[in-house]
Coordinates of C-alpha atoms and ligand atoms in Angstrom, one line a residue:
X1 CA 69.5 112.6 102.5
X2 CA 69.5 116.3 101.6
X3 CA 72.8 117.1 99.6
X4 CA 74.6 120.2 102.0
X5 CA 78.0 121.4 101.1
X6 CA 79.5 118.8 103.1
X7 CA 78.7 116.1 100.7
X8 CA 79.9 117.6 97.9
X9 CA 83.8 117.1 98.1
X10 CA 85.8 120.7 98.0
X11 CA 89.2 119.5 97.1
X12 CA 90.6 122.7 97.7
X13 CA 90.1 122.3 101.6
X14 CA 90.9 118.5 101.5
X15 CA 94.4 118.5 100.2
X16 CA 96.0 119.4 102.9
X17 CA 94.4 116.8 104.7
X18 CA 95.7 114.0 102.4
X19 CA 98.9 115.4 102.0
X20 CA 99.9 115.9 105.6
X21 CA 98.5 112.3 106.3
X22 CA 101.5 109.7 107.9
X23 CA 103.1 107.8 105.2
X24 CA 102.5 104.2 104.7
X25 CA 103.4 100.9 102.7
X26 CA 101.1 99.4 100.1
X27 CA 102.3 96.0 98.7
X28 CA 105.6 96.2 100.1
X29 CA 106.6 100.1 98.7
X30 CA 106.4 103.7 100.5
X31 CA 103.9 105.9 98.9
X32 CA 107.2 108.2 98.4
X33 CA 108.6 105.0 96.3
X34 CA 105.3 104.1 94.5
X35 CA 104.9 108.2 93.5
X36 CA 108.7 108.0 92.5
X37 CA 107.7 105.5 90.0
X38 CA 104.1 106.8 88.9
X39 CA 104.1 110.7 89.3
X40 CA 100.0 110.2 89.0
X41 CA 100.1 109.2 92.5
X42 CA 101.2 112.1 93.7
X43 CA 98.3 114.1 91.1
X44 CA 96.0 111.2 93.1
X45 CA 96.8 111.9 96.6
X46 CA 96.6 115.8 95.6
X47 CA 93.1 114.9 94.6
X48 CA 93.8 116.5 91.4
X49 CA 92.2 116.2 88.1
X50 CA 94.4 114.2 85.8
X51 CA 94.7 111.9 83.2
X52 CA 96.4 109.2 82.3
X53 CA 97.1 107.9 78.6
X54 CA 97.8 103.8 78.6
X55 CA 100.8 103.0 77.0
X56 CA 100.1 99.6 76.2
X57 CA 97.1 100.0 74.2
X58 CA 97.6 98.0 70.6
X59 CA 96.3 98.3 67.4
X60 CA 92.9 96.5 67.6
X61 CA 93.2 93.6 65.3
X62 CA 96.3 92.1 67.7
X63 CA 94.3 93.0 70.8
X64 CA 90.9 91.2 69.5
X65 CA 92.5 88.0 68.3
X66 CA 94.5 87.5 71.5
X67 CA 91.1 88.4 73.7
X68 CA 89.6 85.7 75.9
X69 CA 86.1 87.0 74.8
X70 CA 85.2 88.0 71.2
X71 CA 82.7 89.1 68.8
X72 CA 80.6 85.5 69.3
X73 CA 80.0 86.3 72.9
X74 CA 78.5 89.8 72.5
X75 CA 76.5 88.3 70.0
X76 CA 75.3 85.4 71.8
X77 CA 74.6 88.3 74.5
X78 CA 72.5 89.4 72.2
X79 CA 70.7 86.9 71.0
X80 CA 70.0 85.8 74.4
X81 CA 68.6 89.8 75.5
X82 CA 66.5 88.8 71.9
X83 CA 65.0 85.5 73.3
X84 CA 64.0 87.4 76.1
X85 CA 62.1 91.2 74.6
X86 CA 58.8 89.2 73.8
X87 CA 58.8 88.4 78.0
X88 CA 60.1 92.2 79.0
X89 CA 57.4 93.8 76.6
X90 CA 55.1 91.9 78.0
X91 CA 55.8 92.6 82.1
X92 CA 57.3 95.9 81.7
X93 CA 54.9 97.3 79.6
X94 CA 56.8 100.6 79.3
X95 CA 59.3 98.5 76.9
X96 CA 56.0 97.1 74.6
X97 CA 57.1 100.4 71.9
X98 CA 60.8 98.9 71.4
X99 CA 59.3 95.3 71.6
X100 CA 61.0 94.5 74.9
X101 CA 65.0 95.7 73.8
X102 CA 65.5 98.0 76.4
X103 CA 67.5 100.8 74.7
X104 CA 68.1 104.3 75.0
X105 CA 68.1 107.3 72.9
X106 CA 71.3 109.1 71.3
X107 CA 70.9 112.8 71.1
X108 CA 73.2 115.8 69.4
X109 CA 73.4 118.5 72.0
X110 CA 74.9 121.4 70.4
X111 CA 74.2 124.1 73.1
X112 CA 76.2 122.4 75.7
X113 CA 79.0 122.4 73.1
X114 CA 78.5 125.6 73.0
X115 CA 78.4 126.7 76.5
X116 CA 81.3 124.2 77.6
X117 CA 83.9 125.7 74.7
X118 CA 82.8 128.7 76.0
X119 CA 83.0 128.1 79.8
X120 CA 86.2 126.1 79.8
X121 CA 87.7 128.1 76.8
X122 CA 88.8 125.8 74.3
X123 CA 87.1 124.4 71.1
X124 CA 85.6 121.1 70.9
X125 CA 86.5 119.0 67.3
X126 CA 83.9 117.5 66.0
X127 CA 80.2 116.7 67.0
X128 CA 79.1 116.5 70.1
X129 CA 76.9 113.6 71.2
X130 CA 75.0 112.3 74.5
X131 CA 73.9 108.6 74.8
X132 CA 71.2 108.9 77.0
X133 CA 71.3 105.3 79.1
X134 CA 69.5 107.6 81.9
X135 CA 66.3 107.1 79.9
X136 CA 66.8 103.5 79.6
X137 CA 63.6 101.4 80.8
X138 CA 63.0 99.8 84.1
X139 CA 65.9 100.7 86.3
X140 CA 66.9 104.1 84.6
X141 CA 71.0 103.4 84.4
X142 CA 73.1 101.7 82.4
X143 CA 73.2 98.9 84.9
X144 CA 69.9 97.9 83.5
X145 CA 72.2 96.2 80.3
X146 CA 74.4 94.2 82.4
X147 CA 72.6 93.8 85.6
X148 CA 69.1 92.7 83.7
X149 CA 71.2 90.8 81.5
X150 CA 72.7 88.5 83.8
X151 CA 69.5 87.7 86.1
X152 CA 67.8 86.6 82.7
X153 CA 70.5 84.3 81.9
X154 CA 70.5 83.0 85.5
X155 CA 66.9 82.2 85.0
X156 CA 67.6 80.8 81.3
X157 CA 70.0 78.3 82.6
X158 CA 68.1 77.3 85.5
X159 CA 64.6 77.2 83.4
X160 CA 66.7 75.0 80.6
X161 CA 68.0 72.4 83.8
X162 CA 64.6 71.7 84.9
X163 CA 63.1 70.8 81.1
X164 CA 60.9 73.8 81.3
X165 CA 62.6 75.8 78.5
X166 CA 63.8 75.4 74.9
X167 CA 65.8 78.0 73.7
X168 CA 63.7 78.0 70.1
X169 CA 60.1 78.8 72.6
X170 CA 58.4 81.7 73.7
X171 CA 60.2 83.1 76.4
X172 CA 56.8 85.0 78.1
X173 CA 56.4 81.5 79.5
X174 CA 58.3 83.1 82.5
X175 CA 55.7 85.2 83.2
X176 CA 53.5 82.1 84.6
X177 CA 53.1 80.6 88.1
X178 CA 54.8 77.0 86.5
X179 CA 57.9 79.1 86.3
X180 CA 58.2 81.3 89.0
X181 CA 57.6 78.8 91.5
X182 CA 60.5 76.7 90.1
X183 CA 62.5 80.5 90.4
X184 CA 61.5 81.0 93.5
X185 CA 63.8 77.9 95.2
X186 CA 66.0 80.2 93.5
X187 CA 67.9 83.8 95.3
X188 CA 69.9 86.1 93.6
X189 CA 72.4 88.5 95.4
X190 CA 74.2 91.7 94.9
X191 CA 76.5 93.9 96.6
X192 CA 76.1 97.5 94.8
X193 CA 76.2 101.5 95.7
X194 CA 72.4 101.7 94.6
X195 CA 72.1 101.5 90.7
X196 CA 73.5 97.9 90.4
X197 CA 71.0 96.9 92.8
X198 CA 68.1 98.6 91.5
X199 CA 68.2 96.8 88.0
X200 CA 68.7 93.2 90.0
X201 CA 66.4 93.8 92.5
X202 CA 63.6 94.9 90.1
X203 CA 64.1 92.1 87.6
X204 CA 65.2 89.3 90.1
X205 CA 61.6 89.7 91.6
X206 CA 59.4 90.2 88.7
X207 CA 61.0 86.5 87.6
X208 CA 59.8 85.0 91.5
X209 CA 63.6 85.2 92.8
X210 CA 64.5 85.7 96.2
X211 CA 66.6 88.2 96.5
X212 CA 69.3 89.9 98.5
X213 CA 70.9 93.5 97.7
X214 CA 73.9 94.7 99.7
X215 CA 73.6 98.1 99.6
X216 CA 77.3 99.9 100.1
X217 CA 77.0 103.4 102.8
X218 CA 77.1 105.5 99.2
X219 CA 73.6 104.2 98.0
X220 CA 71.0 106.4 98.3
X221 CA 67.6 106.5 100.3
X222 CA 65.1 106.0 97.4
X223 CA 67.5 103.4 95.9
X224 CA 66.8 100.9 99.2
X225 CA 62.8 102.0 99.4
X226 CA 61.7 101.5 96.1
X227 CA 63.4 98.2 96.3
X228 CA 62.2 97.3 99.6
X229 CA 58.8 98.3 97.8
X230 CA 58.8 95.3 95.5
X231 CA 59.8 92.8 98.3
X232 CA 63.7 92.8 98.4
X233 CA 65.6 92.3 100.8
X234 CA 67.9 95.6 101.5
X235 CA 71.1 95.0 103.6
X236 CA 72.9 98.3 104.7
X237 CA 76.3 98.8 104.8
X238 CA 78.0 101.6 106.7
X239 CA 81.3 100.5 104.4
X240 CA 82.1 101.4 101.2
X241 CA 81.2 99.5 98.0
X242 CA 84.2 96.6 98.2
X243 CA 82.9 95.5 101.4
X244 CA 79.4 95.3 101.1
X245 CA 80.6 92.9 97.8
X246 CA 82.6 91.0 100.0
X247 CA 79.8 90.7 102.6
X248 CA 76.9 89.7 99.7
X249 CA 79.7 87.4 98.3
X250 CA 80.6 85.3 101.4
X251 CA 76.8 85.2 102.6
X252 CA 75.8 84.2 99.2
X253 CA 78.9 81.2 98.6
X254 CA 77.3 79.5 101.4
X255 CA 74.0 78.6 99.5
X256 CA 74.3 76.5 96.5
X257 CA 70.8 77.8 95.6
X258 CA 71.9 81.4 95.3
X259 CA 73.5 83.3 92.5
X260 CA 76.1 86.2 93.5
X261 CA 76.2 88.7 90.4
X262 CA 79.5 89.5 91.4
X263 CA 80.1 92.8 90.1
X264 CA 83.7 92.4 90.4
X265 CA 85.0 89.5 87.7
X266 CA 81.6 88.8 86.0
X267 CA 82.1 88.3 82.4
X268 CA 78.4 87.9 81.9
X269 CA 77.4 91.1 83.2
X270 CA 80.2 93.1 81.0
X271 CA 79.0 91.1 77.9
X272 CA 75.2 92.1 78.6
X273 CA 76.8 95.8 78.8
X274 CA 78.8 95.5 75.8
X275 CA 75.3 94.6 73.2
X276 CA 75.3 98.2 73.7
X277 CA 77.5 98.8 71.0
X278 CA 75.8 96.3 68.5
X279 CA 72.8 99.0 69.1
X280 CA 75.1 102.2 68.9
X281 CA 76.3 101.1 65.4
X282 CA 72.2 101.1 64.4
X283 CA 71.9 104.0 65.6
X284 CA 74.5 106.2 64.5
X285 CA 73.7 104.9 60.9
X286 CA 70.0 105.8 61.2
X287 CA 71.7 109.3 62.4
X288 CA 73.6 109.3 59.1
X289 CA 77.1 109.3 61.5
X290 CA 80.1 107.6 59.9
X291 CA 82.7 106.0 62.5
X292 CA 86.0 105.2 60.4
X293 CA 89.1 106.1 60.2
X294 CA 89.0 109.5 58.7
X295 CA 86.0 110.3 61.2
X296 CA 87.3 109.4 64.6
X297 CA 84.7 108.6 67.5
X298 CA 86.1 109.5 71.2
X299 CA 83.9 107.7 73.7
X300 CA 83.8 109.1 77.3
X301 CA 82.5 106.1 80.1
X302 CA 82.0 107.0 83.8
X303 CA 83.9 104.5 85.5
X304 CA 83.2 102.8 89.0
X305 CA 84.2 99.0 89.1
X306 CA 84.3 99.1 85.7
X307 CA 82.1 96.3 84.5
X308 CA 80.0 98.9 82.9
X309 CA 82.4 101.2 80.8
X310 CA 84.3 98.3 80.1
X311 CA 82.2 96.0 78.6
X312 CA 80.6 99.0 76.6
X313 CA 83.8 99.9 75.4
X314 CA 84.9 96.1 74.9
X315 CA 81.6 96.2 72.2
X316 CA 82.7 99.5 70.5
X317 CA 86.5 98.1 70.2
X318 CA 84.3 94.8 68.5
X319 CA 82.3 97.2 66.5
X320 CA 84.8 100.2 65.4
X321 CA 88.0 98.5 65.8
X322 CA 91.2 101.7 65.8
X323 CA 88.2 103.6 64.9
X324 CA 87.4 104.6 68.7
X325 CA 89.0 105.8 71.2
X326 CA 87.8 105.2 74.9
X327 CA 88.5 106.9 78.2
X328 CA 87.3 105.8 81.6
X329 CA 85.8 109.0 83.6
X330 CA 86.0 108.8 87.3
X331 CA 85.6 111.4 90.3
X332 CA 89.1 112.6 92.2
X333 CA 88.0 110.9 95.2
X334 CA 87.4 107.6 93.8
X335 CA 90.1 107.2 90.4
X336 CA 90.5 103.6 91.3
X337 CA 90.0 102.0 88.0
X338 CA 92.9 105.0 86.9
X339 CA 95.1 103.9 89.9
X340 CA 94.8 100.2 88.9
X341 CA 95.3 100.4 85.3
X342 CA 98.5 103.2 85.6
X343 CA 100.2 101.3 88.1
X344 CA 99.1 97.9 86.7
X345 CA 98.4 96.9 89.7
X346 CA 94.7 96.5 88.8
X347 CA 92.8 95.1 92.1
X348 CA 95.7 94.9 94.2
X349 CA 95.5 98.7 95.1
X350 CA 92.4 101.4 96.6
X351 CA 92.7 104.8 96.5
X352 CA 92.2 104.1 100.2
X353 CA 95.7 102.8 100.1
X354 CA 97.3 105.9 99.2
X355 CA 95.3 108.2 101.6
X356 CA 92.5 109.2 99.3
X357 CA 88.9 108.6 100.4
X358 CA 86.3 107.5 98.0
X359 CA 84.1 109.7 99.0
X360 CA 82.1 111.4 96.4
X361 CA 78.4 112.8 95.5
X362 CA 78.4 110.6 92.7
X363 CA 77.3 107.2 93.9
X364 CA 77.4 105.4 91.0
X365 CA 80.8 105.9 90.7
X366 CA 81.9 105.7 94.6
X367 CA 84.0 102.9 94.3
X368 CA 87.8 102.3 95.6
X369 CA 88.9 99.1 94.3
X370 CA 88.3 98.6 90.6
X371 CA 87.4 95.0 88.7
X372 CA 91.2 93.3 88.2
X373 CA 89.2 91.6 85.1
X374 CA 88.4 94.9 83.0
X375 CA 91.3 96.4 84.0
X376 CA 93.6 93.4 82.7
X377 CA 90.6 92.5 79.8
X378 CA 91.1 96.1 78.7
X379 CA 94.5 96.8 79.0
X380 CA 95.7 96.6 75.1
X381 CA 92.0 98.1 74.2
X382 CA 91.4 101.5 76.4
X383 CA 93.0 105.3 75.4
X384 CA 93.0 106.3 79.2
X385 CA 91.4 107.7 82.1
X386 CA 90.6 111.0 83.6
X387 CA 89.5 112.3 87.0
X388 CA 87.6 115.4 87.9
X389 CA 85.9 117.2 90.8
X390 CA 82.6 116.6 92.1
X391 CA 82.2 120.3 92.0
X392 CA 82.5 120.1 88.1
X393 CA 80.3 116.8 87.9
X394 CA 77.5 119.2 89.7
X395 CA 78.1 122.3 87.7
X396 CA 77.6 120.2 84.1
X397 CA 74.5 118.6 85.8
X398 CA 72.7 122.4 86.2
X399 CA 74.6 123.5 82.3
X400 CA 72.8 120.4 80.5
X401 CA 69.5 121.0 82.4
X402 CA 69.9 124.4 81.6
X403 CA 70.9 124.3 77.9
X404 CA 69.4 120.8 77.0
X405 CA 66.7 120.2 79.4
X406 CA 68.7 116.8 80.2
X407 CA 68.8 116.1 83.9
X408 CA 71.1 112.9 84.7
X409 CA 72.6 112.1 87.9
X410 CA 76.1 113.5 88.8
X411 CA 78.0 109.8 87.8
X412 CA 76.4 110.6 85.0
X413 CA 77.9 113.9 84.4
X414 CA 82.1 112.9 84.1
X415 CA 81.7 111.5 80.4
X416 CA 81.1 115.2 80.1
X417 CA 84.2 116.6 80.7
X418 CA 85.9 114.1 78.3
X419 CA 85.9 117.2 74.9
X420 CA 87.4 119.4 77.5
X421 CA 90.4 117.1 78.7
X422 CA 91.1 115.8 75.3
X423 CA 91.5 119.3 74.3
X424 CA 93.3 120.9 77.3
X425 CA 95.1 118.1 79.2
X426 CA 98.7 117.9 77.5
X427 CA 99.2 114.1 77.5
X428 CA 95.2 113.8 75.8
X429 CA 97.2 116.1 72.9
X430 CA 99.8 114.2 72.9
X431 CA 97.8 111.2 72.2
X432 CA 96.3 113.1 69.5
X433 CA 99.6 113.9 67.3
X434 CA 100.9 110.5 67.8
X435 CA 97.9 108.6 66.7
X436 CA 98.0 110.9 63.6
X437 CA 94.4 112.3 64.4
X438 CA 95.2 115.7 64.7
X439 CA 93.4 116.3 60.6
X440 CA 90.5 114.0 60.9
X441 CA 89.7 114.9 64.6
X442 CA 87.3 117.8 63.4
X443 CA 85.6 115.2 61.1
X444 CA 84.5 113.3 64.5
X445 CA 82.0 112.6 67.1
X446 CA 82.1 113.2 70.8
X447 CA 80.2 110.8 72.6
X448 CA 79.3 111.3 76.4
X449 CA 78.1 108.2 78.0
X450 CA 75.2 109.2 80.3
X451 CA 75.1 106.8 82.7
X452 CA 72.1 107.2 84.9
X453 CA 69.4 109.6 85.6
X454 CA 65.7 109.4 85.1
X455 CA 64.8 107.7 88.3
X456 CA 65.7 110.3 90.6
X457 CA 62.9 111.5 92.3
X458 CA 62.2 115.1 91.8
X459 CA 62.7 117.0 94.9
X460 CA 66.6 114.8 95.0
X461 CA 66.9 116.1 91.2
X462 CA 66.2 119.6 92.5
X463 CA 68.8 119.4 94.9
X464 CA 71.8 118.5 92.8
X465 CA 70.1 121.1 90.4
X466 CA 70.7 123.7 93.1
X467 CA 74.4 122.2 94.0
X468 CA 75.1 122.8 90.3
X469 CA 73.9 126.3 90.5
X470 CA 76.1 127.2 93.3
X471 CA 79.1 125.8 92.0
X472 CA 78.4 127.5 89.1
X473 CA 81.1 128.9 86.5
Ligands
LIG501 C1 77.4 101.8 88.0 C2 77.4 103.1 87.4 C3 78.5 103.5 86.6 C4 79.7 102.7 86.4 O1 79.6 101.4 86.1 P1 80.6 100.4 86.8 O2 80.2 99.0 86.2 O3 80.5 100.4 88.3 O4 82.0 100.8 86.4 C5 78.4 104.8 86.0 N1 77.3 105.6 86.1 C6 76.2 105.2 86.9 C7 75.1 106.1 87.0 C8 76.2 104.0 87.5 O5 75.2 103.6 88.2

């Protein structure tokens, strides 16, 4: 699909729309009550950038100790990803130079500090930084930490059952017939807005799975080809993503042979996300970057159902402790995992509920309903949540291709915006003085989680390019 205007949200001619809409009850209370109670509604339904700071975070220590998962899991996570490079390096041979760990590079980017202090006039504390999970190997997203993950460890635990496996062996043993025909009575499913799907897909069938993606209406037209490409099955939704879950999660109960990743309450696909931070440490060491308590790190995460900023963050909490402070990013048209967590309602609200649309050029991030797990999991852990405008998302994609040469996709793009809110948005200052961080915060790092990126095919990458340029500052 071509991007035209009309798929790029322009709030400014929506608001009226939203806030002339008919006024209705969600879970019992008007939207005049609920708005009453959490003024961010009303920012919401305005579709206006916002933030909001969490008032129940705790120091880090308390929050750990009383955590259903802990450091033991996201190292078994890793252990597991471990077991299993010899086997990746081997099928993917674009992985053979890392031995197998898919990981992805962490870059300084200086100009776009730069240009964005002087675009959005203010001054950015501290270093700023890019993790570049766009360049990460075979599915080009973050969703190829969790969502490779947890199709590995389905096919551990199933090779283990049948006595083919030993955890102590040599794991490229799955690349032989012996083991993917025992896989193959074996199907994996997935309900996803493109990038989820794309990581499962492409792993699920080098292993012999069957498997079934449900693709939500957001996903895009290269996401289903190159799947259907390597023989899985694409089902299209004309819903958004929270039915097309639904849809791969009822289909999928009724097989006792198939494996829903359900991207909703899967603890194994946020702990596969959060090895990320095990890696991180490594690498901001080899970059000579200290993370303590005199140098701050401020971690920006776009933000869709959450599994994926969460369980990132959930590792940095593990790995920096009070040191870091994480916000969820998430488009104005789809601030559900904000909604959830400011309300504490978690799942039991959409931004659908309260008149706003989830429609939005980011894909990745097209999502109305966020995971009740993460939001509850990382309640006493996360620093907030901001929204912005697709317009902005598209405008920071043509800057950083412009000033960096780094082309991402426009989820990609709202960890970007993360320096400028903490700066400008009064409660993000706020949060500054009272966590006594206003003398150390020039001693920090910035760091911009980009999420996705290097598998869009060029002419698509040109588009947004041009999107950028004409919503340009
Ligand atoms: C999926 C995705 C996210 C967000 O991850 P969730 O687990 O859905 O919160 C962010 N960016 C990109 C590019 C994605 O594909």
């Amino acid at each position: 699909m071509a991007i035209t205007e009309n798929s790029v949200n322009t709030d400014i001619t929506n608001n009226n729309d939203v806030l002339t809409c008919e006024t209705s009850m969600v879970n019992g209370k008007t939207w005049e009550q609920w708005e009453r109670e959490f003024p961010i509604i009303g920012e919401i339904r305005a579709l206006r950038e916002t933030g909001w700071v969490n008032p129940d975070k705790i120091p880090c220590k308390k929050a750990l100790s009383e955590c259903e998962l802990t450091m033991d899991d996201v190292r078994d996570a890793s252990d597991r990803l471990e077991r299993f490079a010899p086997y990746l390096a081997k099928v993917f041979p674009e992985t053979a130079a890392t031995g197998g760990i898919l990981e992805s590079p962490l870059r300084e980017i200086p100009q776009m500090k730069a240009e964005l202090e002087q675009k959005e006039g203010t001054r950015i504390p501290g270093k700023l930084w890019i993790k570049l999970d766009s360049q990460l190997p075979i599915s080009g997203s973050i969703k190829a930490r969790g969502g490779i993950y947890e199709v590995l460890k389905t096919a551990e635990d199933i090779a283990i059952r049948h006595g083919l496996l030993r955890i102590e062996d040599d794991y490229r043993a799955f690349d032989s017939e012996k083991f993917r025909k025992v896989l193959s009575q074996y199907s994996i499913a997935v309900g996803s807005t493109g990038n989820l799907g794309l990581s499962i897909g492409i792993m699920s069938a080098q292993l012999g799975f069957r498997v079934m993606v449900h693709m939500s209406a957001d996903a895009r037209q290269w996401k289903k080809d190159m799947l259907r490409s390597k023989g899985v099955t694409v089902k299209e939704y004309e819903s958004d993503y929270s039915i097309a879950v639904r849809e791969g999660r009822k289909i999928a109960e009724q097989d006792p042979y198939c494996h829903f990743v359900d991207d909703e309450n899967s603890q194994t696909l946020f702990l596969g996300y959060s090895v990320a931070a095990l890696r991180l440490k490594k690498q901001f060491q080899e970059a000579g970057i200290v993370v303590d308590q005199k140098h701050p790190l401020f971690a920006y995460l776009p933000c869709g159902v959450g599994g994926g900023p969460g369980g990132v963050a959930f590792g940095l909490k593990q790995v920096f402790g009070d040191a870091v402070h994480c916000f969820f990013a998430e488009p104005t048209h789809s601030c559900c995992m904000m909604l959830g967590m400011a309300t504490n309602q978690n799942q039991d609200v959409s931004v659908q509920d309260f008149g706003v649309d989830n429609l939005t050029a980011a894909d990745g991030l097209a999502v109305g309903r966020a995971s009740g797990f993460v939001g509850r999991l990382m309640r006493p852990f996360m620093s907030g949540c901001y929204s912005l405008t697709d317009e902005r998302l598209f405008r920071m994609l043509a800057t950083l291709a412009d000033c960096e040469d780094i082309w991402l996709e426009p989820s990609a793009l709202a960890g970007m915006y993360g320096p400028v809110m903490l700066t400008k948005f009064p409660a993000f200052r706020e949060y500054i003085k009272k966590e006594g961080l206003e003398g150390v915060i020039t001693e920090g790092t910035q760091l911009v989680w980009a999420t996705g990126g290097s598998m869009v095919p060029e002419e698509e990458m040109k588009q947004y390019y041009q999107t950028g340029k004409r919503f340009f500052y």
